[in-house]
């Protein structure tokens, strides 16, 4: 059997149609949702990510506030900017593009963002709320993965989920979100011995390691759902994931492509979190966490 493709681009487009309607409602009530995006320095990949985020704001009708700062901006200057944005009524979400240059203490910067504008979900308060299952702003990449899984119609409760990669922005929050949904979760990482003995048991395999071709068909249980978070640029300029698409598609029941799988969802969930922040200001909108999504309506 050949795997069915989970199309993140298509889901993303559908969500954005719904977002535009939510933005119109907010504008009717006197609020234009706004996202501040801060970029320090001239990392080429970061520039592309920031441009995509600003384009997504334009596409959905949000106002964006780009702050493209020189690489020698000091930590105090950055903190001052964030303080101002925390107070700014027009700003509902604040995002600091990572990584930051070495002279900046990343943790200090992330903790300076007001919790109710932390649309990336990286403030310690939001990280902690994920542990107890009532997050306001789930981190965008795992949040997007969760919606992609929902569209398969498969209930994750009781399933063996293996997450390969244990970073703070993808692997760990992903594991927590699925544990909250009563999956049996295993987290593997670079020091895991015999990766295959874990992955082969996975009903759902989520891979975020940053290693092209790490997961081949023989590491995958027949009919597993496989989500490839990896984005890797090869020397020839092509973009591939962490999963060997050709061999895994012959084993899996569902599979995300790269590009066109998780990537588009990450930016779209940033817009979702920003809208939620604006709606919270009016006391409207969905509840906490990702509860309340109706997968059938997507
Ligand atoms: P990271 O480097 O912070 O973490 C990588 C994790 O993978 C670590 O826990 C490491 O121990 C583990 N790992 C590395 N090699 C491994 C191996 N051989 N076997 C098992 N585990 C291994 O990376 P990250 O920021 O979490 O990103 C991971 C990948 O996901 C990258 O390719 C990144 O570009 C991509 N990414 C994609 C999106 C998206 O929107 N699709 C968002 C964030 C990250």
mmCIF file of C-alpha atoms and ligand atoms in Angstrom:
data_model
loop_
_atom_site.group_PDB
_atom_site.id
_atom_site.type_symbol
_atom_site.label_atom_id
_atom_site.label_comp_id
_atom_site.label_asym_id
_atom_site.label_seq_id
_atom_site.Cartn_x
_atom_site.Cartn_y
_atom_site.Cartn_z
ATOM 1 C CA UNK A 1 0.000 0.000 0.000
ATOM 2 C CA UNK A 2 1.204 3.508 -0.756
ATOM 3 C CA UNK A 3 0.747 6.120 1.963
ATOM 4 C CA UNK A 4 -1.888 8.820 1.681
ATOM 5 C CA UNK A 5 -0.369 12.281 1.688
ATOM 6 C CA UNK A 6 -1.218 14.687 4.504
ATOM 7 C CA UNK A 7 -1.293 17.967 2.643
ATOM 8 C CA UNK A 8 -0.159 20.762 4.968
ATOM 9 C CA UNK A 9 -0.343 23.372 2.249
ATOM 10 C CA UNK A 10 -4.005 22.634 1.510
ATOM 11 C CA UNK A 11 -4.950 22.564 5.202
ATOM 12 C CA UNK A 12 -3.083 25.799 5.729
ATOM 13 C CA UNK A 13 -5.029 27.499 2.914
ATOM 14 C CA UNK A 14 -8.345 26.275 4.395
ATOM 15 C CA UNK A 15 -7.444 27.579 7.825
ATOM 16 C CA UNK A 16 -6.507 30.957 6.383
ATOM 17 C CA UNK A 17 -9.958 31.332 4.819
ATOM 18 C CA UNK A 18 -11.426 30.899 8.308
ATOM 19 C CA UNK A 19 -8.842 33.309 9.737
ATOM 20 C CA UNK A 20 -9.875 36.082 7.334
ATOM 21 C CA UNK A 21 -13.440 35.794 8.573
ATOM 22 C CA UNK A 22 -12.222 36.027 12.187
ATOM 23 C CA UNK A 23 -10.136 39.089 11.322
ATOM 24 C CA UNK A 24 -13.198 40.776 9.759
ATOM 25 C CA UNK A 25 -15.181 40.119 12.932
ATOM 26 C CA UNK A 26 -12.421 41.606 15.051
ATOM 27 C CA UNK A 27 -12.164 44.661 12.814
ATOM 28 C CA UNK A 28 -15.958 45.129 13.151
ATOM 29 C CA UNK A 29 -15.378 45.258 16.889
ATOM 30 C CA UNK A 30 -12.612 47.835 16.563
ATOM 31 C CA UNK A 31 -9.547 45.582 16.765
ATOM 32 C CA UNK A 32 -7.119 44.910 13.934
ATOM 33 C CA UNK A 33 -4.943 42.006 15.103
ATOM 34 C CA UNK A 34 -1.252 42.917 15.023
ATOM 35 C CA UNK A 35 1.974 40.897 15.157
ATOM 36 C CA UNK A 36 5.385 42.389 15.954
ATOM 37 C CA UNK A 37 8.290 40.467 14.431
ATOM 38 C CA UNK A 38 11.814 41.194 15.647
ATOM 39 C CA UNK A 39 14.869 40.098 13.688
ATOM 40 C CA UNK A 40 18.383 40.776 14.863
ATOM 41 C CA UNK A 41 21.179 40.416 12.332
ATOM 42 C CA UNK A 42 21.346 39.084 8.811
ATOM 43 C CA UNK A 43 21.041 35.305 9.028
ATOM 44 C CA UNK A 44 19.749 34.377 5.539
ATOM 45 C CA UNK A 45 17.387 31.614 6.721
ATOM 46 C CA UNK A 46 15.962 33.847 9.473
ATOM 47 C CA UNK A 47 15.277 36.582 6.918
ATOM 48 C CA UNK A 48 13.268 34.130 4.821
ATOM 49 C CA UNK A 49 11.276 32.955 7.886
ATOM 50 C CA UNK A 50 10.540 36.555 8.907
ATOM 51 C CA UNK A 51 9.433 37.464 5.391
ATOM 52 C CA UNK A 52 7.091 34.440 5.338
ATOM 53 C CA UNK A 53 5.557 35.519 8.653
ATOM 54 C CA UNK A 54 4.979 39.067 7.439
ATOM 55 C CA UNK A 55 3.476 37.760 4.186
ATOM 56 C CA UNK A 56 1.153 35.505 6.190
ATOM 57 C CA UNK A 57 -0.034 38.545 8.182
ATOM 58 C CA UNK A 58 -0.765 40.412 4.932
ATOM 59 C CA UNK A 59 -2.534 37.382 3.508
ATOM 60 C CA UNK A 60 -4.880 37.046 6.496
ATOM 61 C CA UNK A 61 -5.506 40.769 7.090
ATOM 62 C CA UNK A 62 -3.372 41.211 10.206
ATOM 63 C CA UNK A 63 -1.176 44.238 10.722
ATOM 64 C CA UNK A 64 2.523 43.413 11.020
ATOM 65 C CA UNK A 65 5.161 45.459 12.815
ATOM 66 C CA UNK A 66 8.573 44.369 11.502
ATOM 67 C CA UNK A 67 11.614 45.398 13.548
ATOM 68 C CA UNK A 68 14.702 44.533 11.517
ATOM 69 C CA UNK A 69 17.587 45.414 13.817
ATOM 70 C CA UNK A 70 21.298 45.571 13.167
ATOM 71 C CA UNK A 71 23.401 42.645 14.512
ATOM 72 C CA UNK A 72 25.135 44.905 17.057
ATOM 73 C CA UNK A 73 21.878 45.893 18.798
ATOM 74 C CA UNK A 74 22.518 45.497 22.530
ATOM 75 C CA UNK A 75 20.507 43.335 24.898
ATOM 76 C CA UNK A 76 19.268 46.440 26.727
ATOM 77 C CA UNK A 77 18.053 48.003 23.476
ATOM 78 C CA UNK A 78 16.231 44.802 22.607
ATOM 79 C CA UNK A 79 14.653 44.612 26.075
ATOM 80 C CA UNK A 80 13.540 48.226 25.771
ATOM 81 C CA UNK A 81 11.895 47.509 22.420
ATOM 82 C CA UNK A 82 10.045 44.491 23.865
ATOM 83 C CA UNK A 83 8.864 46.525 26.867
ATOM 84 C CA UNK A 84 7.371 49.081 24.477
ATOM 85 C CA UNK A 85 5.649 46.375 22.423
ATOM 86 C CA UNK A 86 4.269 44.777 25.604
ATOM 87 C CA UNK A 87 2.475 48.070 26.304
ATOM 88 C CA UNK A 88 1.394 48.747 22.716
ATOM 89 C CA UNK A 89 -2.387 48.195 22.351
ATOM 90 C CA UNK A 90 -2.058 47.596 18.608
ATOM 91 C CA UNK A 91 0.277 44.633 19.145
ATOM 92 C CA UNK A 92 -1.327 41.293 20.075
ATOM 93 C CA UNK A 93 1.632 39.031 19.410
ATOM 94 C CA UNK A 94 5.396 39.469 19.761
ATOM 95 C CA UNK A 95 7.851 37.168 18.076
ATOM 96 C CA UNK A 96 11.618 37.271 18.352
ATOM 97 C CA UNK A 97 13.185 35.298 15.523
ATOM 98 C CA UNK A 98 15.686 32.702 16.792
ATOM 99 C CA UNK A 99 18.581 32.101 16.883
ATOM 100 C CA UNK A 100 19.864 35.298 18.495
ATOM 101 C CA UNK A 101 23.504 36.438 18.260
ATOM 102 C CA UNK A 102 25.801 35.151 21.046
ATOM 103 C CA UNK A 103 25.938 38.491 22.941
ATOM 104 C CA UNK A 104 22.205 38.222 23.690
ATOM 105 C CA UNK A 105 20.827 36.027 26.491
ATOM 106 C CA UNK A 106 17.968 34.278 24.686
ATOM 107 C CA UNK A 107 16.202 33.175 27.887
ATOM 108 C CA UNK A 108 16.185 36.725 29.221
ATOM 109 C CA UNK A 109 14.634 37.990 25.990
ATOM 110 C CA UNK A 110 11.958 35.301 25.843
ATOM 111 C CA UNK A 111 11.012 35.924 29.501
ATOM 112 C CA UNK A 112 10.654 39.661 28.771
ATOM 113 C CA UNK A 113 7.766 39.080 26.341
ATOM 114 C CA UNK A 114 4.361 39.542 28.013
ATOM 115 C CA UNK A 115 2.845 36.097 28.582
ATOM 116 C CA UNK A 116 -0.398 37.094 26.864
ATOM 117 C CA UNK A 117 1.492 38.208 23.722
ATOM 118 C CA UNK A 118 3.850 35.214 23.606
ATOM 119 C CA UNK A 119 2.424 33.778 20.381
ATOM 120 C CA UNK A 120 5.473 31.543 19.831
ATOM 121 C CA UNK A 121 4.748 29.889 23.181
ATOM 122 C CA UNK A 122 8.393 30.007 24.333
ATOM 123 C CA UNK A 123 7.973 31.970 27.588
ATOM 124 C CA UNK A 124 8.545 29.725 30.612
ATOM 125 C CA UNK A 125 4.953 30.331 31.746
ATOM 126 C CA UNK A 126 3.607 28.993 28.444
ATOM 127 C CA UNK A 127 6.088 26.099 28.494
ATOM 128 C CA UNK A 128 4.898 25.203 32.003
ATOM 129 C CA UNK A 129 1.232 25.491 31.074
ATOM 130 C CA UNK A 130 1.842 22.912 28.373
ATOM 131 C CA UNK A 131 2.995 20.480 31.065
ATOM 132 C CA UNK A 132 -0.319 20.759 32.920
ATOM 133 C CA UNK A 133 -2.353 20.807 29.711
ATOM 134 C CA UNK A 134 -3.873 24.285 29.621
ATOM 135 C CA UNK A 135 -1.620 26.187 27.294
ATOM 136 C CA UNK A 136 -2.795 29.542 25.914
ATOM 137 C CA UNK A 137 -0.349 29.541 23.018
ATOM 138 C CA UNK A 138 0.935 26.092 22.019
ATOM 139 C CA UNK A 139 4.259 26.361 20.130
ATOM 140 C CA UNK A 140 3.465 26.695 16.430
ATOM 141 C CA UNK A 141 5.226 23.679 14.905
ATOM 142 C CA UNK A 142 3.864 20.975 17.243
ATOM 143 C CA UNK A 143 0.498 22.740 17.177
ATOM 144 C CA UNK A 144 0.473 22.433 13.380
ATOM 145 C CA UNK A 145 1.464 18.756 13.609
ATOM 146 C CA UNK A 146 -1.426 18.134 15.962
ATOM 147 C CA UNK A 147 -3.903 19.545 13.439
ATOM 148 C CA UNK A 148 -2.335 17.520 10.629
ATOM 149 C CA UNK A 149 -2.816 14.387 12.743
ATOM 150 C CA UNK A 150 -6.430 15.379 13.433
ATOM 151 C CA UNK A 151 -7.191 15.427 9.706
ATOM 152 C CA UNK A 152 -6.369 11.718 9.427
ATOM 153 C CA UNK A 153 -9.357 11.097 11.705
ATOM 154 C CA UNK A 154 -7.245 8.842 13.927
ATOM 155 C CA UNK A 155 -7.607 9.197 17.682
ATOM 156 C CA UNK A 156 -4.150 9.354 19.255
ATOM 157 C CA UNK A 157 -5.386 8.104 22.652
ATOM 158 C CA UNK A 158 -3.676 4.818 23.485
ATOM 159 C CA UNK A 159 -1.487 4.897 20.364
ATOM 160 C CA UNK A 160 2.262 4.368 20.532
ATOM 161 C CA UNK A 161 3.772 7.669 19.479
ATOM 162 C CA UNK A 162 7.513 7.993 18.951
ATOM 163 C CA UNK A 163 8.982 11.481 18.659
ATOM 164 C CA UNK A 164 12.506 11.555 17.212
ATOM 165 C CA UNK A 165 14.175 14.790 18.356
ATOM 166 C CA UNK A 166 13.925 16.410 21.774
ATOM 167 C CA UNK A 167 14.403 20.135 21.155
ATOM 168 C CA UNK A 168 12.610 22.752 23.244
ATOM 169 C CA UNK A 169 10.769 24.103 20.213
ATOM 170 C CA UNK A 170 9.603 20.889 18.558
ATOM 171 C CA UNK A 171 10.277 17.487 20.148
ATOM 172 C CA UNK A 172 9.585 18.182 23.837
ATOM 173 C CA UNK A 173 6.395 20.252 23.409
ATOM 174 C CA UNK A 174 5.160 17.750 20.812
ATOM 175 C CA UNK A 175 5.591 14.912 23.282
ATOM 176 C CA UNK A 176 3.748 16.843 26.008
ATOM 177 C CA UNK A 177 0.832 17.713 23.735
ATOM 178 C CA UNK A 178 0.337 14.098 22.700
ATOM 179 C CA UNK A 179 0.733 12.822 26.252
ATOM 180 C CA UNK A 180 -2.073 15.207 27.152
ATOM 181 C CA UNK A 181 -4.176 13.452 24.512
ATOM 182 C CA UNK A 182 -3.428 10.127 26.239
ATOM 183 C CA UNK A 183 -0.978 8.720 23.697
ATOM 184 C CA UNK A 184 1.858 6.527 24.970
ATOM 185 C CA UNK A 185 4.823 8.696 24.080
ATOM 186 C CA UNK A 186 8.491 7.785 23.636
ATOM 187 C CA UNK A 187 11.043 10.519 22.937
ATOM 188 C CA UNK A 188 14.256 9.604 21.117
ATOM 189 C CA UNK A 189 17.274 11.839 20.542
ATOM 190 C CA UNK A 190 20.877 11.789 19.365
ATOM 191 C CA UNK A 191 21.998 9.664 22.349
ATOM 192 C CA UNK A 192 19.236 7.066 21.924
ATOM 193 C CA UNK A 193 20.728 3.615 21.409
ATOM 194 C CA UNK A 194 19.265 1.569 18.551
ATOM 195 C CA UNK A 195 16.738 4.068 17.219
ATOM 196 C CA UNK A 196 15.066 1.389 15.098
ATOM 197 C CA UNK A 197 13.907 -0.662 18.100
ATOM 198 C CA UNK A 198 11.790 2.346 19.150
ATOM 199 C CA UNK A 199 10.583 3.618 15.779
ATOM 200 C CA UNK A 200 9.433 0.184 14.606
ATOM 201 C CA UNK A 201 6.825 0.120 17.409
ATOM 202 C CA UNK A 202 5.356 3.516 16.530
ATOM 203 C CA UNK A 203 1.754 3.775 15.376
ATOM 204 C CA UNK A 204 2.566 7.442 14.903
ATOM 205 C CA UNK A 205 6.132 8.522 14.172
ATOM 206 C CA UNK A 206 7.072 12.197 14.343
ATOM 207 C CA UNK A 207 10.570 13.088 13.193
ATOM 208 C CA UNK A 208 12.308 16.385 14.020
ATOM 209 C CA UNK A 209 16.035 15.639 14.109
ATOM 210 C CA UNK A 210 17.478 17.740 11.279
ATOM 211 C CA UNK A 211 19.146 14.689 9.669
ATOM 212 C CA UNK A 212 18.238 14.101 6.008
ATOM 213 C CA UNK A 213 17.064 10.559 5.290
ATOM 214 C CA UNK A 214 17.351 9.454 8.948
ATOM 215 C CA UNK A 215 14.147 7.419 8.784
ATOM 216 C CA UNK A 216 13.992 4.791 6.046
ATOM 217 C CA UNK A 217 11.164 2.377 5.330
ATOM 218 C CA UNK A 218 12.691 -0.436 7.379
ATOM 219 C CA UNK A 219 12.486 1.691 10.547
ATOM 220 C CA UNK A 220 8.743 2.199 10.110
ATOM 221 C CA UNK A 221 5.926 -0.082 11.296
ATOM 222 C CA UNK A 222 3.552 -1.080 8.512
ATOM 223 C CA UNK A 223 0.603 1.362 8.271
ATOM 224 C CA UNK A 224 2.126 3.867 10.680
ATOM 225 C CA UNK A 225 1.369 7.584 10.377
ATOM 226 C CA UNK A 226 4.635 9.412 9.704
ATOM 227 C CA UNK A 227 5.069 13.164 10.195
ATOM 228 C CA UNK A 228 8.287 14.669 8.859
ATOM 229 C CA UNK A 229 9.139 17.962 10.575
ATOM 230 C CA UNK A 230 12.686 18.162 9.200
ATOM 231 C CA UNK A 231 13.730 20.901 6.796
ATOM 232 C CA UNK A 232 17.211 20.301 5.402
ATOM 233 C CA UNK A 233 18.924 22.095 2.543
ATOM 234 C CA UNK A 234 21.122 19.761 0.492
ATOM 235 C CA UNK A 235 24.302 20.972 -1.281
ATOM 236 C CA UNK A 236 22.378 21.033 -4.594
ATOM 237 C CA UNK A 237 19.937 23.528 -3.037
ATOM 238 C CA UNK A 238 17.007 21.117 -2.750
ATOM 239 C CA UNK A 239 14.950 20.925 0.441
ATOM 240 C CA UNK A 240 14.332 17.536 2.040
ATOM 241 C CA UNK A 241 12.981 16.274 5.341
ATOM 242 C CA UNK A 242 14.356 13.731 7.816
ATOM 243 C CA UNK A 243 12.337 10.926 6.253
ATOM 244 C CA UNK A 244 13.301 8.982 3.158
ATOM 245 C CA UNK A 245 10.053 9.666 1.334
ATOM 246 C CA UNK A 246 10.377 6.952 -1.343
ATOM 247 C CA UNK A 247 10.871 3.986 0.996
ATOM 248 C CA UNK A 248 8.612 5.223 3.817
ATOM 249 C CA UNK A 249 5.639 5.860 1.559
ATOM 250 C CA UNK A 250 5.570 2.119 0.787
ATOM 251 C CA UNK A 251 5.207 1.292 4.515
ATOM 252 C CA UNK A 252 3.182 4.113 6.063
ATOM 253 C CA UNK A 253 -0.573 4.662 5.868
ATOM 254 C CA UNK A 254 -0.207 8.470 6.007
ATOM 255 C CA UNK A 255 2.826 10.637 5.356
ATOM 256 C CA UNK A 256 3.633 14.361 5.221
ATOM 257 C CA UNK A 257 5.738 15.605 2.289
ATOM 258 C CA UNK A 258 8.643 18.071 2.524
ATOM 259 C CA UNK A 259 8.091 20.730 1.394
ATOM 260 C CA UNK A 260 4.315 21.151 1.732
ATOM 261 C CA UNK A 261 3.696 19.282 4.989
ATOM 262 C CA UNK A 262 4.527 20.712 8.400
ATOM 263 C CA UNK A 263 6.305 23.855 7.106
ATOM 264 C CA UNK A 264 3.245 25.813 5.910
ATOM 265 C CA UNK A 265 1.351 24.852 9.072
ATOM 266 C CA UNK A 266 3.964 26.406 11.363
ATOM 267 C CA UNK A 267 3.427 29.903 9.963
ATOM 268 C CA UNK A 268 -0.330 29.429 9.873
ATOM 269 C CA UNK A 269 -0.452 28.445 13.553
ATOM 270 C CA UNK A 270 1.454 31.623 14.386
ATOM 271 C CA UNK A 271 -1.414 33.556 12.829
ATOM 272 C CA UNK A 272 -3.887 31.404 14.789
ATOM 273 C CA UNK A 273 -2.128 32.235 18.062
ATOM 274 C CA UNK A 274 -2.075 35.951 17.209
ATOM 275 C CA UNK A 275 -5.792 35.906 16.405
ATOM 276 C CA UNK A 276 -6.482 34.085 19.631
ATOM 277 C CA UNK A 277 -4.553 36.739 21.521
ATOM 278 C CA UNK A 278 -6.648 39.511 19.911
ATOM 279 C CA UNK A 279 -9.868 37.580 20.603
ATOM 280 C CA UNK A 280 -8.872 37.035 24.222
ATOM 281 C CA UNK A 281 -8.616 40.805 24.562
ATOM 282 C CA UNK A 282 -12.329 40.971 23.678
ATOM 283 C CA UNK A 283 -13.158 37.944 25.798
ATOM 284 C CA UNK A 284 -14.231 35.928 22.751
ATOM 285 C CA UNK A 285 -12.871 32.962 20.821
ATOM 286 C CA UNK A 286 -12.053 29.385 21.505
ATOM 287 C CA UNK A 287 -10.948 27.959 24.813
ATOM 288 C CA UNK A 288 -7.463 27.279 25.992
ATOM 289 C CA UNK A 289 -4.995 24.939 24.334
ATOM 290 C CA UNK A 290 -5.950 23.364 21.054
ATOM 291 C CA UNK A 291 -9.212 22.006 22.474
ATOM 292 C CA UNK A 292 -12.228 23.004 20.476
ATOM 293 C CA UNK A 293 -10.868 22.365 16.977
ATOM 294 C CA UNK A 294 -13.294 20.349 14.958
ATOM 295 C CA UNK A 295 -11.101 18.302 12.628
ATOM 296 C CA UNK A 296 -14.107 17.367 10.496
ATOM 297 C CA UNK A 297 -14.682 21.031 9.709
ATOM 298 C CA UNK A 298 -11.165 21.579 8.405
HETATM 299 P P1 LIG B 1 17.545 20.823 17.119
HETATM 300 O O1 LIG B 1 18.860 20.716 16.434
HETATM 301 O O2 LIG B 1 17.317 21.856 18.138
HETATM 302 O O3 LIG B 1 17.221 19.403 17.772
HETATM 303 C C1 LIG B 1 17.416 18.209 17.085
HETATM 304 C C2 LIG B 1 17.022 17.042 17.958
HETATM 305 O O4 LIG B 1 17.197 15.847 17.206
HETATM 306 C C3 LIG B 1 17.890 16.897 19.217
HETATM 307 O O5 LIG B 1 17.104 16.492 20.309
HETATM 308 C C4 LIG B 1 18.878 15.782 18.835
HETATM 309 O O6 LIG B 1 19.299 15.033 19.974
HETATM 310 C C5 LIG B 1 18.022 14.939 17.905
HETATM 311 N N1 LIG B 1 18.829 14.177 16.932
HETATM 312 C C6 LIG B 1 19.836 14.662 16.167
HETATM 313 N N2 LIG B 1 20.373 13.651 15.438
HETATM 314 C C7 LIG B 1 19.682 12.540 15.753
HETATM 315 C C8 LIG B 1 19.779 11.176 15.350
HETATM 316 N N3 LIG B 1 20.699 10.763 14.476
HETATM 317 N N4 LIG B 1 18.901 10.292 15.880
HETATM 318 C C9 LIG B 1 17.982 10.686 16.772
HETATM 319 N N5 LIG B 1 17.836 11.959 17.200
HETATM 320 C C10 LIG B 1 18.695 12.874 16.699
HETATM 321 O O7 LIG B 1 16.488 20.914 15.929
HETATM 322 P P2 LIG B 1 14.981 21.497 15.880
HETATM 323 O O8 LIG B 1 15.024 22.967 15.964
HETATM 324 O O9 LIG B 1 14.083 20.719 16.771
HETATM 325 O O10 LIG B 1 14.654 21.114 14.363
HETATM 326 C C11 LIG B 1 14.670 19.780 13.911
HETATM 327 C C12 LIG B 1 14.381 19.748 12.420
HETATM 328 O O11 LIG B 1 13.083 20.278 12.222
HETATM 329 C C13 LIG B 1 15.305 20.619 11.586
HETATM 330 O O12 LIG B 1 15.448 20.020 10.314
HETATM 331 C C14 LIG B 1 14.557 21.927 11.447
HETATM 332 O O13 LIG B 1 14.911 22.640 10.280
HETATM 333 C C15 LIG B 1 13.154 21.419 11.352
HETATM 334 N N6 LIG B 1 12.127 22.367 11.785
HETATM 335 C C16 LIG B 1 11.079 22.494 10.974
HETATM 336 C C17 LIG B 1 10.058 23.335 11.305
HETATM 337 C C18 LIG B 1 8.884 23.432 10.393
HETATM 338 O O14 LIG B 1 8.163 24.391 10.435
HETATM 339 N N7 LIG B 1 8.643 22.412 9.559
HETATM 340 C C19 LIG B 1 10.091 24.088 12.492
HETATM 341 C C20 LIG B 1 11.189 23.905 13.344
HETATM 342 C C21 LIG B 1 12.203 23.023 12.976
#
